Amino acid sequence: MNKIRPLLIFTTLASLTLSCENMDQKVAKIHNHAFTIDTHVDTPYQLLDENFDIGISHSFEPGGSRVDFPRMKEGGLDGIFFAAFTSQRERTVENILAARNKADELIDSIYSACTKYSNLAEVAVTVEDAYRLEKEGKRAIFIGMENGFPIGKEISEVERYFKRGVRYITLCHSSNNDICDSSTDKNGAEFDGLSPFGEKVLDKMNELGILVDVSHVSDSSFFDAVERSKTPVIASHSGARAICDHPRNMSDEMLKALANNGGVIQLCILDDYIKAPDTTALIFKKEQELHNRYKNAGSMSKEDEDKMWAEWHQLQIDYPKDKPSVADAVDHIDHIVSLIGIDHVGIGTDFDGGGGLKDCVDVSQLKNITIELLKRNYSEEDITKIWGGNFMRVFKQVTDYARNEKLASN
C-alpha cells in the first residue's frame, strides 16, 4: 500500500476543514463588527396571519415565511425594514381610504409584534436607535411604506406616517399613482415623471427626514426625484438592468446619477430581477395565466385581490422555481461596484414579497452572500459598507438635513 496517499488525503481534508473554519470566522467577524441591515421585506403581511409567530424560528417551506426574529439573529442581521405595502388600485376616494386603513393595520402589526417580543426586537426610528439596539442584542425593526398610494392627494398624510414611524416611502408600485409614474404601468407614462403633487411630497419628505425610495418608479420619475430631492435617494430593492434587463432594474445611466446624488441601490434578490426567467418553465406559464386572469388588478375588489395573492402563493408551492444563485445576485453587485464604486450598494432582499435564491432561501442564510463576496476578494471594509455602512450613511444624511432645517426655521 502507498503510505503517501493516505497522508495526502488527510492533509487535504485538514486543509479544507481549516479553510472552512477560517471562512466561518471571517464571516462571523464581519457580521459581528458591521451593523447589517436588509432594507426591504414584506413580512407585515405574515404578521396578519394569526397562525404565524414571528418570535419563534421557522423552517423554510415553499410559500412559507422567510423572516422571523430568531432567524434574523441566525443570519447575522441586525436591522430590517418591514414594508407596509399596499397594491395600486383605481384612484377613488374609497380605494385610497381602504389603502390607508391597510397601511395602518400593517404598521399596527409591526408595533404589536415588537411589543410582544420586546426582549428580541424594537421598532427603530433613528440611526441612533439602530446602533443602541445592536449593542443590546436586539433586532432593529424600521418601517417603510411601499407605494405612496395611501397618501392620496393629502400632503398631511406624509407627516402622519412619519409620526407613525415610517422612514422611507417607495413613491409608487406597479402602476402610476398621484405621485409619479411607475416603471411597469401597462398604460405607460401619465406625468412623464413626478406629478406636481409628487414634487410637494418629495419636498415634505426632505423636510421631515423620510428617505425617498425610487424602487418601482419609471426612469423619468427617477431622474425627476434625483433632481428634486435635496438629500440622497435610495432604491430599497432594485437591481442592475445591464445584468438583468427588467424595467424594475436600474440602467447604467440611472446608477451613475444615483452615485452623483450620493444615494444607494439595495440589491433585490427576487429571481426575475436577478436573472431573466425561463419562459419555457411551467411556473412561468402558470404565473402568466394568473396575470392575464387578473390583468385589471387596479380595479378589482379587495376579495378578488386577496384571492389573486392566495393563488400566487399556491403556485410557488405547486410549481417551485429553479431559482438563481447567490453568485448570480453578486454579479449585480460586481457590476454596480465596477460602474459607480463600493459606496453606493447594499442589500434589500424582498423576502416575503417574492425574494429568495436557491442558496439563500430565507434570512437565516444571508451569510451566504458574505461568503460569496469574500470569495470574490471583497475586503472586510467593502463588505461592511455593502451590509449597512452605505445605507446608514445615507440615512444619517437625510435625518441630519431635516434636523438642521428644523433648527434653522426655529
Short mmCIF file of C-alpha atoms in Angstrom, two decimals:
data_model
loop_
_atom_site.label_atom_id
_atom_site.label_comp_id
_atom_site.label_asym_id
_atom_site.label_seq_id
_atom_site.Cartn_x
_atom_site.Cartn_y
_atom_site.Cartn_z
CA MET A 1 0.00 0.00 0.00
CA ASN A 2 1.20 3.51 -0.82
CA LYS A 3 1.64 5.17 2.59
CA ILE A 4 1.96 8.62 1.00
CA ARG A 5 -1.58 8.70 -0.44
CA PRO A 6 -3.46 8.43 2.90
CA LEU A 7 -1.19 11.15 4.25
CA LEU A 8 -2.02 13.36 1.28
CA ILE A 9 -5.75 12.72 1.73
CA PHE A 10 -5.54 13.53 5.44
CA THR A 11 -3.56 16.69 4.73
CA THR A 12 -6.06 17.82 2.08
CA LEU A 13 -9.05 17.17 4.36
CA ALA A 14 -7.37 19.01 7.20
CA SER A 15 -6.64 21.92 4.89
CA LEU A 16 -10.26 22.06 3.71
CA THR A 17 -11.53 21.94 7.30
CA LEU A 18 -9.18 24.74 8.29
CA SER A 19 -10.26 26.73 5.23
CA CYS A 20 -13.94 26.34 6.16
CA GLU A 21 -13.20 27.34 9.74
CA ASN A 22 -11.30 30.39 8.54
CA MET A 23 -14.18 31.36 6.26
CA ASP A 24 -16.73 30.94 9.05
CA GLN A 25 -14.55 33.01 11.35
CA LYS A 26 -14.21 35.78 8.76
CA VAL A 27 -17.95 35.85 8.14
CA ALA A 28 -18.72 35.91 11.87
CA LYS A 29 -16.20 38.71 12.40
CA ILE A 30 -17.76 40.84 9.66
CA HIS A 31 -21.33 40.34 10.88
CA ASN A 32 -20.32 41.00 14.48
CA HIS A 33 -18.47 44.17 13.51
CA ALA A 34 -20.92 45.66 10.99
CA PHE A 35 -24.40 47.00 11.52
CA THR A 36 -26.12 44.76 8.97
CA ILE A 37 -29.46 45.78 7.50
CA ASP A 38 -31.94 44.45 4.94
CA THR A 39 -33.91 47.43 3.64
CA HIS A 40 -36.98 45.69 2.27
CA VAL A 41 -39.12 42.73 3.33
CA ASP A 42 -42.90 42.23 3.14
CA THR A 43 -43.16 40.35 6.44
CA PRO A 44 -46.01 42.51 7.88
CA TYR A 45 -48.49 40.51 5.78
CA GLN A 46 -47.26 37.40 7.61
CA LEU A 47 -47.96 39.22 10.88
CA LEU A 48 -51.63 39.49 9.94
CA ASP A 49 -51.82 35.68 9.90
CA GLU A 50 -52.87 34.61 13.40
CA ASN A 51 -51.06 31.29 12.87
CA PHE A 52 -47.68 32.96 12.30
CA ASP A 53 -45.46 33.68 15.30
CA ILE A 54 -42.51 35.93 14.46
CA GLY A 55 -40.88 35.25 17.82
CA ILE A 56 -40.09 31.60 17.07
CA SER A 57 -37.79 30.13 14.44
CA HIS A 58 -39.46 28.55 11.42
CA SER A 59 -38.02 26.05 8.98
CA PHE A 60 -38.47 27.46 5.50
CA GLU A 61 -41.03 25.77 3.28
CA PRO A 62 -42.13 26.90 -0.21
CA GLY A 63 -44.83 29.52 0.18
CA GLY A 64 -43.95 29.99 3.85
CA SER A 65 -42.34 32.80 5.79
CA ARG A 66 -38.74 33.81 5.20
CA VAL A 67 -38.27 36.15 8.16
CA ASP A 68 -38.62 35.87 11.93
CA PHE A 69 -36.65 37.35 14.81
CA PRO A 70 -34.62 34.19 15.66
CA ARG A 71 -33.69 33.61 12.01
CA MET A 72 -32.58 37.24 11.73
CA LYS A 73 -30.11 36.59 14.54
CA GLU A 74 -29.01 33.31 12.96
CA GLY A 75 -28.34 35.09 9.67
CA GLY A 76 -26.33 37.81 11.36
CA LEU A 77 -28.85 40.56 10.56
CA ASP A 78 -29.12 43.48 12.98
CA GLY A 79 -31.78 45.62 11.32
CA ILE A 80 -34.56 45.35 8.77
CA PHE A 81 -37.20 47.50 7.09
CA PHE A 82 -40.67 45.98 7.30
CA ALA A 83 -42.71 47.34 4.39
CA ALA A 84 -46.30 48.47 4.82
CA PHE A 85 -47.23 47.50 1.27
CA THR A 86 -50.46 48.48 -0.45
CA SER A 87 -51.20 47.46 -4.02
CA GLN A 88 -52.25 50.05 -6.57
CA ARG A 89 -55.93 50.28 -7.32
CA GLU A 90 -58.18 52.75 -9.11
CA ARG A 91 -57.61 56.19 -7.55
CA THR A 92 -61.01 56.70 -5.98
CA VAL A 93 -61.63 58.19 -2.54
CA GLU A 94 -62.92 54.83 -1.33
CA ASN A 95 -59.84 52.92 -2.55
CA ILE A 96 -57.42 55.46 -1.12
CA LEU A 97 -59.10 55.26 2.28
CA ALA A 98 -59.04 51.46 2.11
CA ALA A 99 -55.31 51.52 1.30
CA ARG A 100 -54.75 53.97 4.15
CA ASN A 101 -56.52 51.64 6.54
CA LYS A 102 -54.49 48.67 5.29
CA ALA A 103 -51.21 50.57 5.72
CA ASP A 104 -52.22 51.50 9.26
CA GLU A 105 -53.18 47.90 10.01
CA LEU A 106 -49.77 46.70 8.81
CA ILE A 107 -47.95 49.34 10.84
CA ASP A 108 -50.00 48.38 13.91
CA SER A 109 -48.98 44.74 13.40
CA ILE A 110 -45.29 45.73 13.45
CA TYR A 111 -45.64 47.58 16.74
CA SER A 112 -47.64 44.70 18.23
CA ALA A 113 -45.01 42.12 17.26
CA CYS A 114 -42.20 44.19 18.73
CA THR A 115 -44.19 44.84 21.91
CA LYS A 116 -44.90 41.12 22.31
CA TYR A 117 -41.23 40.27 21.85
CA SER A 118 -39.63 43.34 23.36
CA ASN A 119 -36.73 41.18 24.54
CA LEU A 120 -35.91 40.32 20.91
CA ALA A 121 -36.76 43.39 18.81
CA GLU A 122 -37.86 47.00 18.92
CA VAL A 123 -39.27 49.49 16.42
CA ALA A 124 -36.47 51.89 15.48
CA VAL A 125 -36.93 55.37 14.01
CA THR A 126 -33.38 56.82 14.01
CA VAL A 127 -29.84 55.80 13.16
CA GLU A 128 -29.06 56.14 16.85
CA ASP A 129 -31.81 53.65 17.71
CA ALA A 130 -30.22 51.12 15.37
CA TYR A 131 -26.82 51.24 17.00
CA ARG A 132 -28.29 51.21 20.51
CA LEU A 133 -30.35 48.11 19.76
CA GLU A 134 -27.35 46.40 18.20
CA LYS A 135 -25.46 46.86 21.49
CA GLU A 136 -28.47 45.50 23.40
CA GLY A 137 -28.54 42.38 21.21
CA LYS A 138 -31.98 43.19 19.80
CA ARG A 139 -33.16 43.42 16.19
CA ALA A 140 -33.91 46.97 14.97
CA ILE A 141 -37.21 46.99 13.08
CA PHE A 142 -37.68 50.02 10.83
CA ILE A 143 -40.87 50.78 8.93
CA GLY A 144 -41.07 51.62 5.24
CA MET A 145 -44.14 52.39 3.16
CA GLU A 146 -44.18 50.58 -0.18
CA ASN A 147 -46.35 52.67 -2.52
CA GLY A 148 -47.38 56.25 -1.81
CA PHE A 149 -50.94 55.41 -2.87
CA PRO A 150 -52.39 55.72 0.69
CA ILE A 151 -51.25 59.36 0.77
CA GLY A 152 -53.76 60.12 -1.99
CA LYS A 153 -53.54 63.87 -2.57
CA GLU A 154 -53.34 64.83 1.09
CA ILE A 155 -49.87 66.16 1.90
CA SER A 156 -50.69 65.99 5.61
CA GLU A 157 -50.62 62.19 5.35
CA VAL A 158 -46.85 62.29 4.77
CA GLU A 159 -46.31 63.79 8.21
CA ARG A 160 -48.86 61.48 9.79
CA TYR A 161 -46.97 58.46 8.52
CA PHE A 162 -43.68 59.97 9.67
CA LYS A 163 -45.16 60.28 13.17
CA ARG A 164 -46.21 56.63 12.90
CA GLY A 165 -42.57 55.68 12.36
CA VAL A 166 -42.34 55.45 8.56
CA ARG A 167 -38.79 56.26 7.48
CA TYR A 168 -38.97 55.67 3.75
CA ILE A 169 -41.71 55.90 1.17
CA THR A 170 -41.47 53.93 -2.06
CA LEU A 171 -43.09 56.54 -4.29
CA CYS A 172 -45.20 54.10 -6.31
CA HIS A 173 -45.63 50.41 -7.03
CA SER A 174 -46.59 48.51 -10.18
CA SER A 175 -48.89 51.23 -11.57
CA ASN A 176 -48.94 55.02 -11.70
CA ASN A 177 -50.35 56.84 -8.69
CA ASP A 178 -50.91 60.50 -7.79
CA ILE A 179 -47.21 60.98 -7.01
CA CYS A 180 -45.43 59.64 -10.09
CA ASP A 181 -45.24 57.20 -12.98
CA SER A 182 -44.37 53.56 -12.37
CA SER A 183 -41.81 51.53 -14.34
CA THR A 184 -44.42 48.86 -15.10
CA ASP A 185 -47.75 50.61 -15.70
CA LYS A 186 -49.38 48.86 -18.65
CA ASN A 187 -50.77 52.18 -19.90
CA GLY A 188 -47.40 53.91 -19.94
CA ALA A 189 -46.50 57.35 -18.61
CA GLU A 190 -49.09 59.68 -17.14
CA PHE A 191 -46.95 62.56 -15.84
CA ASP A 192 -43.66 61.83 -17.62
CA GLY A 193 -42.09 61.59 -14.17
CA LEU A 194 -43.18 63.21 -10.92
CA SER A 195 -46.59 64.88 -10.78
CA PRO A 196 -46.84 68.44 -9.40
CA PHE A 197 -48.27 66.86 -6.25
CA GLY A 198 -45.38 64.38 -6.22
CA GLU A 199 -42.93 67.28 -6.13
CA LYS A 200 -44.64 68.55 -2.98
CA VAL A 201 -44.47 65.06 -1.48
CA LEU A 202 -40.70 64.93 -2.04
CA ASP A 203 -40.26 68.37 -0.52
CA LYS A 204 -42.21 67.27 2.57
CA MET A 205 -40.21 64.03 2.82
CA ASN A 206 -36.96 66.02 2.74
CA GLU A 207 -38.29 68.39 5.37
CA LEU A 208 -39.28 65.57 7.73
CA GLY A 209 -36.33 63.25 7.15
CA ILE A 210 -38.09 60.48 5.22
CA LEU A 211 -35.91 58.62 2.72
CA VAL A 212 -37.05 58.95 -0.90
CA ASP A 213 -37.29 55.41 -2.31
CA VAL A 214 -37.12 55.15 -6.11
CA SER A 215 -37.62 51.39 -6.48
CA HIS A 216 -40.57 50.70 -8.82
CA VAL A 217 -40.58 54.21 -10.35
CA SER A 218 -40.20 54.90 -14.07
CA ASP A 219 -36.90 56.17 -15.46
CA SER A 220 -38.37 59.67 -15.84
CA SER A 221 -39.69 59.59 -12.27
CA PHE A 222 -36.26 58.53 -11.07
CA PHE A 223 -34.45 61.39 -12.77
CA ASP A 224 -37.07 63.85 -11.54
CA ALA A 225 -36.66 62.56 -7.98
CA VAL A 226 -32.86 62.77 -8.09
CA GLU A 227 -33.08 66.34 -9.39
CA ARG A 228 -35.80 67.40 -6.95
CA SER A 229 -34.58 65.81 -3.74
CA LYS A 230 -32.29 67.88 -1.54
CA THR A 231 -30.96 64.70 0.04
CA PRO A 232 -29.62 61.42 -1.42
CA VAL A 233 -32.26 58.95 -2.58
CA ILE A 234 -32.37 55.18 -2.15
CA ALA A 235 -33.62 52.25 -4.18
CA SER A 236 -34.72 49.95 -1.35
CA HIS A 237 -34.93 46.82 -3.53
CA SER A 238 -33.67 47.03 -7.12
CA GLY A 239 -31.06 45.50 -9.43
CA ALA A 240 -28.79 46.32 -12.36
CA ARG A 241 -30.52 46.38 -15.74
CA ALA A 242 -27.25 45.61 -17.53
CA ILE A 243 -27.21 42.20 -15.80
CA CYS A 244 -30.95 41.51 -15.97
CA ASP A 245 -32.94 43.57 -18.45
CA HIS A 246 -36.08 44.32 -16.46
CA PRO A 247 -37.81 47.73 -16.26
CA ARG A 248 -37.77 47.44 -12.45
CA ASN A 249 -33.97 47.41 -12.51
CA MET A 250 -31.76 50.47 -12.95
CA SER A 251 -29.86 51.33 -16.12
CA ASP A 252 -26.19 52.32 -16.03
CA GLU A 253 -27.23 55.92 -16.65
CA MET A 254 -29.52 55.77 -13.62
CA LEU A 255 -26.83 54.17 -11.47
CA LYS A 256 -24.38 56.92 -12.35
CA ALA A 257 -26.98 59.57 -11.50
CA LEU A 258 -27.65 57.78 -8.20
CA ALA A 259 -23.96 57.88 -7.34
CA ASN A 260 -23.71 61.58 -8.24
CA ASN A 261 -26.69 62.14 -5.94
CA GLY A 262 -24.87 60.31 -3.13
CA GLY A 263 -27.57 57.65 -2.94
CA VAL A 264 -27.54 53.87 -2.67
CA ILE A 265 -29.12 50.92 -4.51
CA GLN A 266 -30.09 47.99 -2.29
CA LEU A 267 -29.91 44.75 -4.26
CA CYS A 268 -33.23 42.90 -4.56
CA ILE A 269 -32.88 39.11 -4.72
CA LEU A 270 -36.24 38.38 -6.34
CA ASP A 271 -35.50 35.86 -9.08
CA ASP A 272 -36.89 37.73 -12.10
CA TYR A 273 -34.82 40.81 -11.22
CA ILE A 274 -31.62 38.78 -10.76
CA LYS A 275 -31.80 36.65 -13.90
CA ALA A 276 -34.14 36.61 -16.89
CA PRO A 277 -36.82 33.94 -16.28
CA ASP A 278 -37.02 30.70 -18.22
CA THR A 279 -40.08 31.38 -20.35
CA THR A 280 -40.42 27.66 -21.15
CA ALA A 281 -40.82 26.69 -17.47
CA LEU A 282 -44.27 25.59 -16.31
CA ILE A 283 -44.24 28.03 -13.39
CA PHE A 284 -43.62 30.92 -15.79
CA LYS A 285 -46.61 29.91 -17.90
CA LYS A 286 -48.79 29.47 -14.80
CA GLU A 287 -47.84 32.91 -13.50
CA GLN A 288 -48.59 34.44 -16.90
CA GLU A 289 -52.02 32.80 -16.86
CA LEU A 290 -52.60 34.25 -13.40
CA HIS A 291 -51.55 37.73 -14.52
CA ASN A 292 -53.85 37.52 -17.54
CA ARG A 293 -56.83 36.46 -15.42
CA TYR A 294 -56.24 39.34 -13.03
CA LYS A 295 -54.95 41.90 -15.50
CA ASN A 296 -57.36 44.52 -14.18
CA ALA A 297 -55.85 44.32 -10.68
CA GLY A 298 -56.15 48.06 -10.21
CA SER A 299 -59.94 47.94 -10.30
CA MET A 300 -60.67 44.57 -8.68
CA SER A 301 -62.39 44.18 -5.34
CA LYS A 302 -60.45 43.50 -2.16
CA GLU A 303 -61.85 39.96 -2.12
CA ASP A 304 -60.58 39.26 -5.64
CA GLU A 305 -57.24 40.83 -4.80
CA ASP A 306 -56.86 38.55 -1.76
CA LYS A 307 -57.82 35.61 -3.93
CA MET A 308 -55.18 36.57 -6.51
CA TRP A 309 -52.39 36.68 -3.91
CA ALA A 310 -53.53 33.38 -2.40
CA GLU A 311 -53.36 31.77 -5.84
CA TRP A 312 -49.91 33.26 -6.43
CA HIS A 313 -48.60 31.82 -3.17
CA GLN A 314 -50.08 28.43 -4.00
CA LEU A 315 -48.31 28.46 -7.37
CA GLN A 316 -44.99 28.84 -5.56
CA ILE A 317 -45.81 25.68 -3.61
CA ASP A 318 -47.17 23.62 -6.50
CA TYR A 319 -44.58 24.66 -9.11
CA PRO A 320 -41.32 25.55 -7.34
CA LYS A 321 -38.96 27.62 -9.46
CA ASP A 322 -35.37 26.86 -10.29
CA LYS A 323 -34.14 29.99 -8.52
CA PRO A 324 -30.96 31.90 -9.39
CA SER A 325 -27.99 31.55 -7.03
CA VAL A 326 -26.19 33.88 -4.65
CA ALA A 327 -23.42 34.00 -7.26
CA ASP A 328 -25.94 35.33 -9.81
CA ALA A 329 -27.00 38.01 -7.33
CA VAL A 330 -23.43 39.06 -6.56
CA ASP A 331 -22.89 39.52 -10.32
CA HIS A 332 -25.16 42.57 -9.91
CA ILE A 333 -23.01 43.88 -7.07
CA ASP A 334 -19.88 43.36 -9.16
CA HIS A 335 -21.38 45.39 -11.99
CA ILE A 336 -22.59 48.19 -9.73
CA VAL A 337 -19.24 48.45 -7.94
CA SER A 338 -17.27 48.45 -11.19
CA LEU A 339 -19.52 51.19 -12.56
CA ILE A 340 -20.04 53.56 -9.62
CA GLY A 341 -17.83 52.30 -6.79
CA ILE A 342 -18.28 50.48 -3.50
CA ASP A 343 -20.05 53.34 -1.68
CA HIS A 344 -23.45 53.05 -3.38
CA VAL A 345 -24.70 49.47 -2.99
CA GLY A 346 -26.39 47.43 -0.28
CA ILE A 347 -28.97 44.64 0.25
CA GLY A 348 -32.80 44.76 0.15
CA THR A 349 -33.94 41.17 -0.25
CA ASP A 350 -37.71 41.49 -0.79
CA PHE A 351 -38.17 38.38 1.39
CA ASP A 352 -41.85 37.52 1.92
CA GLY A 353 -42.60 39.53 -1.22
CA GLY A 354 -41.03 37.15 -3.75
CA GLY A 355 -37.35 37.45 -2.86
CA GLY A 356 -35.21 34.37 -2.33
CA LEU A 357 -32.45 32.38 -4.03
CA LYS A 358 -31.71 28.67 -4.26
CA ASP A 359 -28.87 29.05 -1.72
CA CYS A 360 -30.37 31.95 0.24
CA VAL A 361 -33.97 30.92 0.86
CA ASP A 362 -34.53 32.98 3.99
CA VAL A 363 -33.00 35.48 6.38
CA SER A 364 -31.07 32.75 8.24
CA GLN A 365 -28.91 32.18 5.14
CA LEU A 366 -27.85 35.78 4.47
CA LYS A 367 -24.27 34.97 5.44
CA ASN A 368 -24.02 33.06 2.14
CA ILE A 369 -23.93 36.46 0.42
CA THR A 370 -20.98 37.42 2.62
CA ILE A 371 -19.21 34.16 1.75
CA GLU A 372 -19.61 34.85 -1.98
CA LEU A 373 -18.30 38.40 -1.56
CA LEU A 374 -15.23 37.07 0.28
CA LYS A 375 -14.66 34.52 -2.48
CA ARG A 376 -14.57 37.42 -4.95
CA ASN A 377 -11.94 39.21 -2.86
CA TYR A 378 -14.10 41.97 -1.46
CA SER A 379 -12.39 43.32 1.64
CA GLU A 380 -13.97 43.27 5.09
CA GLU A 381 -14.33 47.06 4.82
CA ASP A 382 -16.10 46.71 1.46
CA ILE A 383 -18.50 44.08 2.80
CA THR A 384 -19.25 46.19 5.87
CA LYS A 385 -20.25 49.02 3.54
CA ILE A 386 -22.48 46.71 1.48
CA TRP A 387 -24.16 45.21 4.54
CA GLY A 388 -25.19 48.51 6.01
CA GLY A 389 -22.48 51.14 6.04
CA ASN A 390 -23.58 52.76 2.79
CA PHE A 391 -27.27 52.79 3.65
CA MET A 392 -26.74 54.07 7.18
CA ARG A 393 -24.57 56.89 5.83
CA VAL A 394 -27.43 58.00 3.56
CA PHE A 395 -29.98 57.56 6.34
CA LYS A 396 -27.90 59.84 8.58
CA GLN A 397 -27.55 62.46 5.84
CA VAL A 398 -31.32 62.52 5.32
CA THR A 399 -32.10 62.85 9.02
CA ASP A 400 -29.33 65.41 9.62
CA TYR A 401 -30.70 67.57 6.79
CA ALA A 402 -34.18 67.53 8.34
CA ARG A 403 -32.83 68.31 11.81
CA ASN A 404 -30.76 71.19 10.51
CA GLU A 405 -33.68 72.60 8.55
CA LYS A 406 -35.85 72.44 11.67
CA LEU A 407 -33.20 74.22 13.75
CA ALA A 408 -32.80 76.90 11.07
CA SER A 409 -36.55 77.56 10.99
CA ASN A 410 -36.82 77.96 14.79
#
